[in-house]
mmCIF file of N, CA and C in Angstrom:
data_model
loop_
_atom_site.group_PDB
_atom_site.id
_atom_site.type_symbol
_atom_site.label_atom_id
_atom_site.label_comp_id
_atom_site.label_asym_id
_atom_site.label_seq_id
_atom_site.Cartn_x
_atom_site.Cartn_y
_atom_site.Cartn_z
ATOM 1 N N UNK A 534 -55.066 -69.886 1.192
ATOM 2 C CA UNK A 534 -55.556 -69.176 0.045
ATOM 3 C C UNK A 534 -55.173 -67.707 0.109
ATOM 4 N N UNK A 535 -55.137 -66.959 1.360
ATOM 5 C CA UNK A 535 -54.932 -65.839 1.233
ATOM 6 C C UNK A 535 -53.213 -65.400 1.051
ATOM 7 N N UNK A 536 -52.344 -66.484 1.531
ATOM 8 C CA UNK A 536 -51.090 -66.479 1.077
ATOM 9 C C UNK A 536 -50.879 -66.034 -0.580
ATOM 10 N N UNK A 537 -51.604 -67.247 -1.002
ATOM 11 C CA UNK A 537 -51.535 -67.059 -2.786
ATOM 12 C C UNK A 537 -51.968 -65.867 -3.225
ATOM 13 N N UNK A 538 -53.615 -65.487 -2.965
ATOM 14 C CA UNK A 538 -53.644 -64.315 -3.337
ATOM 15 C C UNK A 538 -52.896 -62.848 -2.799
ATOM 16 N N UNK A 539 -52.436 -63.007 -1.708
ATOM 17 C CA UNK A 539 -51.087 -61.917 -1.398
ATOM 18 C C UNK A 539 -50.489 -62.083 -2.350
ATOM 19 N N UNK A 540 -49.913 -63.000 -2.948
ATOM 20 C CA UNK A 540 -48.534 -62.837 -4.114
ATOM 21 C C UNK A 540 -48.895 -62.533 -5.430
ATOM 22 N N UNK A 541 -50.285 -62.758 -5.415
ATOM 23 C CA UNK A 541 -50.830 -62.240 -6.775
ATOM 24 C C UNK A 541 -51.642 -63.325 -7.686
ATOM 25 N N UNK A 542 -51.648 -64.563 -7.169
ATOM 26 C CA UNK A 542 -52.604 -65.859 -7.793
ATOM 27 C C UNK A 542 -53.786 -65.275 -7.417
ATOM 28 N N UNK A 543 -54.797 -65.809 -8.675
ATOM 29 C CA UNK A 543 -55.941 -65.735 -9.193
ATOM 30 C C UNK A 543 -56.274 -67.404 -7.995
ATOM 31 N N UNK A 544 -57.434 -67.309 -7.290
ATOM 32 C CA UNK A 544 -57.587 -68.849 -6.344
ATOM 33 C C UNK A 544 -59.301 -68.831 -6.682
ATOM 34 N N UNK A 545 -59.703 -70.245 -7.182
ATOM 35 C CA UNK A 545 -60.968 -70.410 -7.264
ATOM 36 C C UNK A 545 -60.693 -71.614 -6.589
ATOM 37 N N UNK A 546 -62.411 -71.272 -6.140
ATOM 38 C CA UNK A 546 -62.623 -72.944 -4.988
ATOM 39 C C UNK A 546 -63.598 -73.284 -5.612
ATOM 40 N N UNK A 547 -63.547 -74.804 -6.002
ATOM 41 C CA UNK A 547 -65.277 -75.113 -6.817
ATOM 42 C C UNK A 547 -65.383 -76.515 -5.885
ATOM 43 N N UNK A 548 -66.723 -76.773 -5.801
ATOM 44 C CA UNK A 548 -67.331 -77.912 -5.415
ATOM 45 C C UNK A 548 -66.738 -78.760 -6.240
ATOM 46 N N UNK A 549 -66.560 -80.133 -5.549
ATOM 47 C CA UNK A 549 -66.292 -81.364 -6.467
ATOM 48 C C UNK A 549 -66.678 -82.694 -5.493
ATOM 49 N N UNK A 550 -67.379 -83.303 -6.481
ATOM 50 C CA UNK A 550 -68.331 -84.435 -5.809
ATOM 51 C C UNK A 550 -67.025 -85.830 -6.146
ATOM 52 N N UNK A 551 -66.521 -86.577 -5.423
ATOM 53 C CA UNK A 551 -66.083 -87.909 -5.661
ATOM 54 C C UNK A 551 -67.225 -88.377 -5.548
ATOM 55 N N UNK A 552 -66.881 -89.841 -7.047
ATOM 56 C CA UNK A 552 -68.040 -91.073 -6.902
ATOM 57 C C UNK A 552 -67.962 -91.924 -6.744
ATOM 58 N N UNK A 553 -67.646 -92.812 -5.897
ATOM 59 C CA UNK A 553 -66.602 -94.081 -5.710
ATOM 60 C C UNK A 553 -67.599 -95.165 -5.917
ATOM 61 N N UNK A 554 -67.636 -96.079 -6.986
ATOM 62 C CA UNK A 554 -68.032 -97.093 -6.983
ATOM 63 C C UNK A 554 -67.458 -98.622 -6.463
ATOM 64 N N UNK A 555 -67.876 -99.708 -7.124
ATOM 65 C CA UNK A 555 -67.352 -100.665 -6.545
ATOM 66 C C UNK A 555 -65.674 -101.041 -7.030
ATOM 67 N N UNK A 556 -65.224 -100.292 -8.123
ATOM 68 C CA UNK A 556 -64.326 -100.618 -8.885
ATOM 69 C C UNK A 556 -63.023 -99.734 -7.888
ATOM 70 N N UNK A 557 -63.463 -98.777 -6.851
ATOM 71 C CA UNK A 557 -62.320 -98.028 -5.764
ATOM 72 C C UNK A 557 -62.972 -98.825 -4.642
ATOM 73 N N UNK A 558 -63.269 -100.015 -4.702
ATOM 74 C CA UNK A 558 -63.154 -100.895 -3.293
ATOM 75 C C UNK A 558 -61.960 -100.404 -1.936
ATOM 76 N N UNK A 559 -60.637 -100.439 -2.337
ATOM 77 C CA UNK A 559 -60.013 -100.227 -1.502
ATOM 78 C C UNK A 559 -60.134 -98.950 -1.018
ATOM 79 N N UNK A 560 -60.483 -97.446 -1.735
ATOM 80 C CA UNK A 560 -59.978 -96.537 -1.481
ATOM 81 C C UNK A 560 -61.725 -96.668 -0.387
ATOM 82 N N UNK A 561 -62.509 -96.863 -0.782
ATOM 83 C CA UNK A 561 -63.826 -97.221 0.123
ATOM 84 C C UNK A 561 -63.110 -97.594 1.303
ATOM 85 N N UNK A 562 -62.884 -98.707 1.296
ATOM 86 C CA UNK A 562 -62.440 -99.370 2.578
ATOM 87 C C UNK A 562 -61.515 -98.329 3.600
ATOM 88 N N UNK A 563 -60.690 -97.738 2.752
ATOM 89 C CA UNK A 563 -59.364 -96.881 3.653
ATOM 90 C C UNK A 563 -60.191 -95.691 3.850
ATOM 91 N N UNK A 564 -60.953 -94.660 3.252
ATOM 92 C CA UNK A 564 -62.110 -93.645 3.984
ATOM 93 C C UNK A 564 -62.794 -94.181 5.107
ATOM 94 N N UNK A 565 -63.424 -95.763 4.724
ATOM 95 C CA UNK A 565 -64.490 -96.422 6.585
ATOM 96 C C UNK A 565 -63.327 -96.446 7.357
ATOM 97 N N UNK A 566 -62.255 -96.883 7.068
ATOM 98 C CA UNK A 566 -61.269 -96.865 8.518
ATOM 99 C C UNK A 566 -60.944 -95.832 8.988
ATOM 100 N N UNK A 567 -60.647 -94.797 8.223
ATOM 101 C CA UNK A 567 -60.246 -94.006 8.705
ATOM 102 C C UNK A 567 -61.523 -92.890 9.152
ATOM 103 N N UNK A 568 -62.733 -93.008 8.908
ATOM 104 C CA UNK A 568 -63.465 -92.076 9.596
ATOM 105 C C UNK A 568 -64.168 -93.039 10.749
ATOM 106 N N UNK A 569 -64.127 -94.046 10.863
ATOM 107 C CA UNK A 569 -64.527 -94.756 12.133
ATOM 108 C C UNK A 569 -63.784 -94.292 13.144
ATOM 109 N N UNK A 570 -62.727 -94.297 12.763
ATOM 110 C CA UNK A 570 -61.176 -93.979 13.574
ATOM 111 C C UNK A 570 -61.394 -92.571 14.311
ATOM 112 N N UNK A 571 -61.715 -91.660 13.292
ATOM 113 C CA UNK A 571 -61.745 -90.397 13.863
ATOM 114 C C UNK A 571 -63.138 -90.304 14.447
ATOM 115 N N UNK A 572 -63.961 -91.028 14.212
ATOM 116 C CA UNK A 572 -65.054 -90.882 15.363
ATOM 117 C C UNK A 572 -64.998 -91.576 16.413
ATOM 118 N N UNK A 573 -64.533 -92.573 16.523
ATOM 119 C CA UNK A 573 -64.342 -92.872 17.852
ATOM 120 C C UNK A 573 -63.407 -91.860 18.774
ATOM 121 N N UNK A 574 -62.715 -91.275 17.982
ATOM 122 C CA UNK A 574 -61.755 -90.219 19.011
ATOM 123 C C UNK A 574 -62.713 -89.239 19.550
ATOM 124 N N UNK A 575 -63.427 -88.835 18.898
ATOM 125 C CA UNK A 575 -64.475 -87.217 19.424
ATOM 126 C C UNK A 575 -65.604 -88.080 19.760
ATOM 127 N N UNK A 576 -65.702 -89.316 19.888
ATOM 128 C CA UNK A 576 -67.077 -89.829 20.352
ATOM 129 C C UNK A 576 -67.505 -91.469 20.744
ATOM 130 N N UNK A 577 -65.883 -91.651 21.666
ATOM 131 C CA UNK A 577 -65.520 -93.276 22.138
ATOM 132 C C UNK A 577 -67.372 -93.887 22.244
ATOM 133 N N UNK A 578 -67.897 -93.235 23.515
ATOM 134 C CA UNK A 578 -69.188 -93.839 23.416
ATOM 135 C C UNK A 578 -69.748 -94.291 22.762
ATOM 136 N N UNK A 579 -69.682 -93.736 21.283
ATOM 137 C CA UNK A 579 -70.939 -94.609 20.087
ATOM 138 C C UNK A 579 -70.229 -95.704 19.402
ATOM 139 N N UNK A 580 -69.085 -96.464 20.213
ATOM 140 C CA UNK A 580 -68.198 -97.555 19.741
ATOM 141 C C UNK A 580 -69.472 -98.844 18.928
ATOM 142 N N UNK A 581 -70.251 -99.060 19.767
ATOM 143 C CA UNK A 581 -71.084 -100.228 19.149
ATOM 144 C C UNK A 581 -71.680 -99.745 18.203
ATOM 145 N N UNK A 582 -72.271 -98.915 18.197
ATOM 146 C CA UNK A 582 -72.980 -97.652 16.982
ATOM 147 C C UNK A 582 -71.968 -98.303 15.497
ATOM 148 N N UNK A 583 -70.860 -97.192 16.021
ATOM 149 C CA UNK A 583 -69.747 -97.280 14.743
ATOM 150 C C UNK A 583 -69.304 -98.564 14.804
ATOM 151 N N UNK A 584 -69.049 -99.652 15.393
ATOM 152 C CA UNK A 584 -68.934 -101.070 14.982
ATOM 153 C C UNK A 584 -70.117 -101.887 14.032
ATOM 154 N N UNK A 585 -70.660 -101.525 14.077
ATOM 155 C CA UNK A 585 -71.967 -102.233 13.485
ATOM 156 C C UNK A 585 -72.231 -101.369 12.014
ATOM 157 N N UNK A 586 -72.150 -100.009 12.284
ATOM 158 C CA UNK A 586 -72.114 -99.406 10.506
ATOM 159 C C UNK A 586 -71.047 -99.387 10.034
ATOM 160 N N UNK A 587 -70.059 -99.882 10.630
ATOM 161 C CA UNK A 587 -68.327 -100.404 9.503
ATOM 162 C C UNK A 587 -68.347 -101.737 9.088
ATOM 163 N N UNK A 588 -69.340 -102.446 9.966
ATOM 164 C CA UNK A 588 -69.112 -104.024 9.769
ATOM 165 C C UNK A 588 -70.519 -103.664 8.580
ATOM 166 N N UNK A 589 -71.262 -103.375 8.628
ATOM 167 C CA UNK A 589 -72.532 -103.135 7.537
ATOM 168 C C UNK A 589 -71.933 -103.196 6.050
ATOM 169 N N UNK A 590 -70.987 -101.559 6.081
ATOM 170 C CA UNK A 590 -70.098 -101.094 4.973
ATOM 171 C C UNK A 590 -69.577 -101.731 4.660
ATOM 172 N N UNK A 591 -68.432 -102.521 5.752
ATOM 173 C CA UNK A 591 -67.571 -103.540 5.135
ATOM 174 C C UNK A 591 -68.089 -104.335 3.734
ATOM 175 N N UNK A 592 -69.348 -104.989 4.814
ATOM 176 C CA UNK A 592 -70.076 -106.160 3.529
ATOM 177 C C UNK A 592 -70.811 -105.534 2.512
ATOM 178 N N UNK A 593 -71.197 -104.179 2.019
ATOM 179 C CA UNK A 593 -71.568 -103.594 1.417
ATOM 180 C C UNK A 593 -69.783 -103.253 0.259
ATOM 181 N N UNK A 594 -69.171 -103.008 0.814
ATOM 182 C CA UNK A 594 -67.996 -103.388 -0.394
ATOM 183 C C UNK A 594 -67.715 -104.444 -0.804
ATOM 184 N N UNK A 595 -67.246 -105.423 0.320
ATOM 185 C CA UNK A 595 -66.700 -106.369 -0.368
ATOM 186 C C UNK A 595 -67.932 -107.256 -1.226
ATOM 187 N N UNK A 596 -69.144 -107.213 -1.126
ATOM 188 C CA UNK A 596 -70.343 -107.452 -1.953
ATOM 189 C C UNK A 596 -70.674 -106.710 -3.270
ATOM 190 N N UNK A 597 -69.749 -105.658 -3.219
ATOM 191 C CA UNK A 597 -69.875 -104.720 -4.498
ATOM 192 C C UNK A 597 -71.153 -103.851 -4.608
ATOM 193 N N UNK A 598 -71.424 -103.828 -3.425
ATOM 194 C CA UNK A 598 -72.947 -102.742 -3.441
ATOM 195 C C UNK A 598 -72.910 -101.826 -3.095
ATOM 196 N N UNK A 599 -71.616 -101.560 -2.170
ATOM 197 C CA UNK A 599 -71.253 -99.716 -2.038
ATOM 198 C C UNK A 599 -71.437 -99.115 -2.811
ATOM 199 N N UNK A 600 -71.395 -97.646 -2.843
ATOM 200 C CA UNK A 600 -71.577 -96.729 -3.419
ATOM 201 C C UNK A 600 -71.462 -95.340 -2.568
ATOM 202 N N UNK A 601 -69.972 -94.626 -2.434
ATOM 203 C CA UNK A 601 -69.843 -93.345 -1.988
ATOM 204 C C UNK A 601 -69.636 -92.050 -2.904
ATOM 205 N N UNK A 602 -70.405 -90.953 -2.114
ATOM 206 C CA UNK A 602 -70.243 -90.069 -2.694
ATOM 207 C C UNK A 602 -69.447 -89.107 -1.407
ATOM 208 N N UNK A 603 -68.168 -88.672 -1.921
ATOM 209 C CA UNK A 603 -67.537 -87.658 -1.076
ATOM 210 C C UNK A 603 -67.486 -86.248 -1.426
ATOM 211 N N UNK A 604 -68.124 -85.084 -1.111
ATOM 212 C CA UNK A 604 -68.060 -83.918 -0.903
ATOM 213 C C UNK A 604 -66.776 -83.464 -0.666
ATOM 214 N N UNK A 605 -66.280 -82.531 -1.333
ATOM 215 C CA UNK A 605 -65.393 -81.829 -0.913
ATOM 216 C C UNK A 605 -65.182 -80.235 -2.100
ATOM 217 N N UNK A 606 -64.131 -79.266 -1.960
ATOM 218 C CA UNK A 606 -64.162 -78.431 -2.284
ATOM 219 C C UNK A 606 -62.491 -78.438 -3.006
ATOM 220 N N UNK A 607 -62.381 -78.050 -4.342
ATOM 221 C CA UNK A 607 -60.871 -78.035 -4.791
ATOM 222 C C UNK A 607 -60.601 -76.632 -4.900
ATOM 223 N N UNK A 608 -59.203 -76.744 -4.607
ATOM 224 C CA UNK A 608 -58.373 -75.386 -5.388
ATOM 225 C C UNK A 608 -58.265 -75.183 -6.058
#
C-alpha cells in the first residue's frame, strides 16, 4: 500500500465479509483443506483435534448445512 501511495494512488481498505453458503460447496471444502493444512504445520499436536473438526465440516457441507463467513479486508 505504501508503494501505491508513493506514486500518488488514493488506497482505501474496507472490511468485507464473504458468505459462503451451501451453493460454494467446493470453495468451502478447498478453505477446510487448506486451513487444516496450515494448522497442522504451526500445531502438528492438535492432529486429532483438527481431524475430527474437518471430518465434522466435511459432513456439514456435503449435507448442505455449512455456512461460512470469511473476514477479510479489500483494497
Amino acid at each position: 500500500m505504501v508503494m501505491l501511495r508513493n506514486q500518488g494512488y488514493e488506497v482505501m481498505v474496507r472490511p468485507s465479509r464473504w458468505q459462503l453458503g451451501s451453493e460454494q460447496a467446493m470453495l468451502q471444502t478447498t478453505l477446510l483443506e487448506s486451513w487444516v493444512s496450515a494448522a497442522l504445520e504451526i500445531a502438528p499436536e492438535a492432529a486429532d483435534e483438527l481431524a475430527n473438526w474437518q471430518s465434522q465440516r466435511r459432513r456439514w457441507i456435503e449435507y448442505g448445512q455449512s455456512r461460512l463467513q470469511v473476514g477479510h479486508r479489500d483494497l
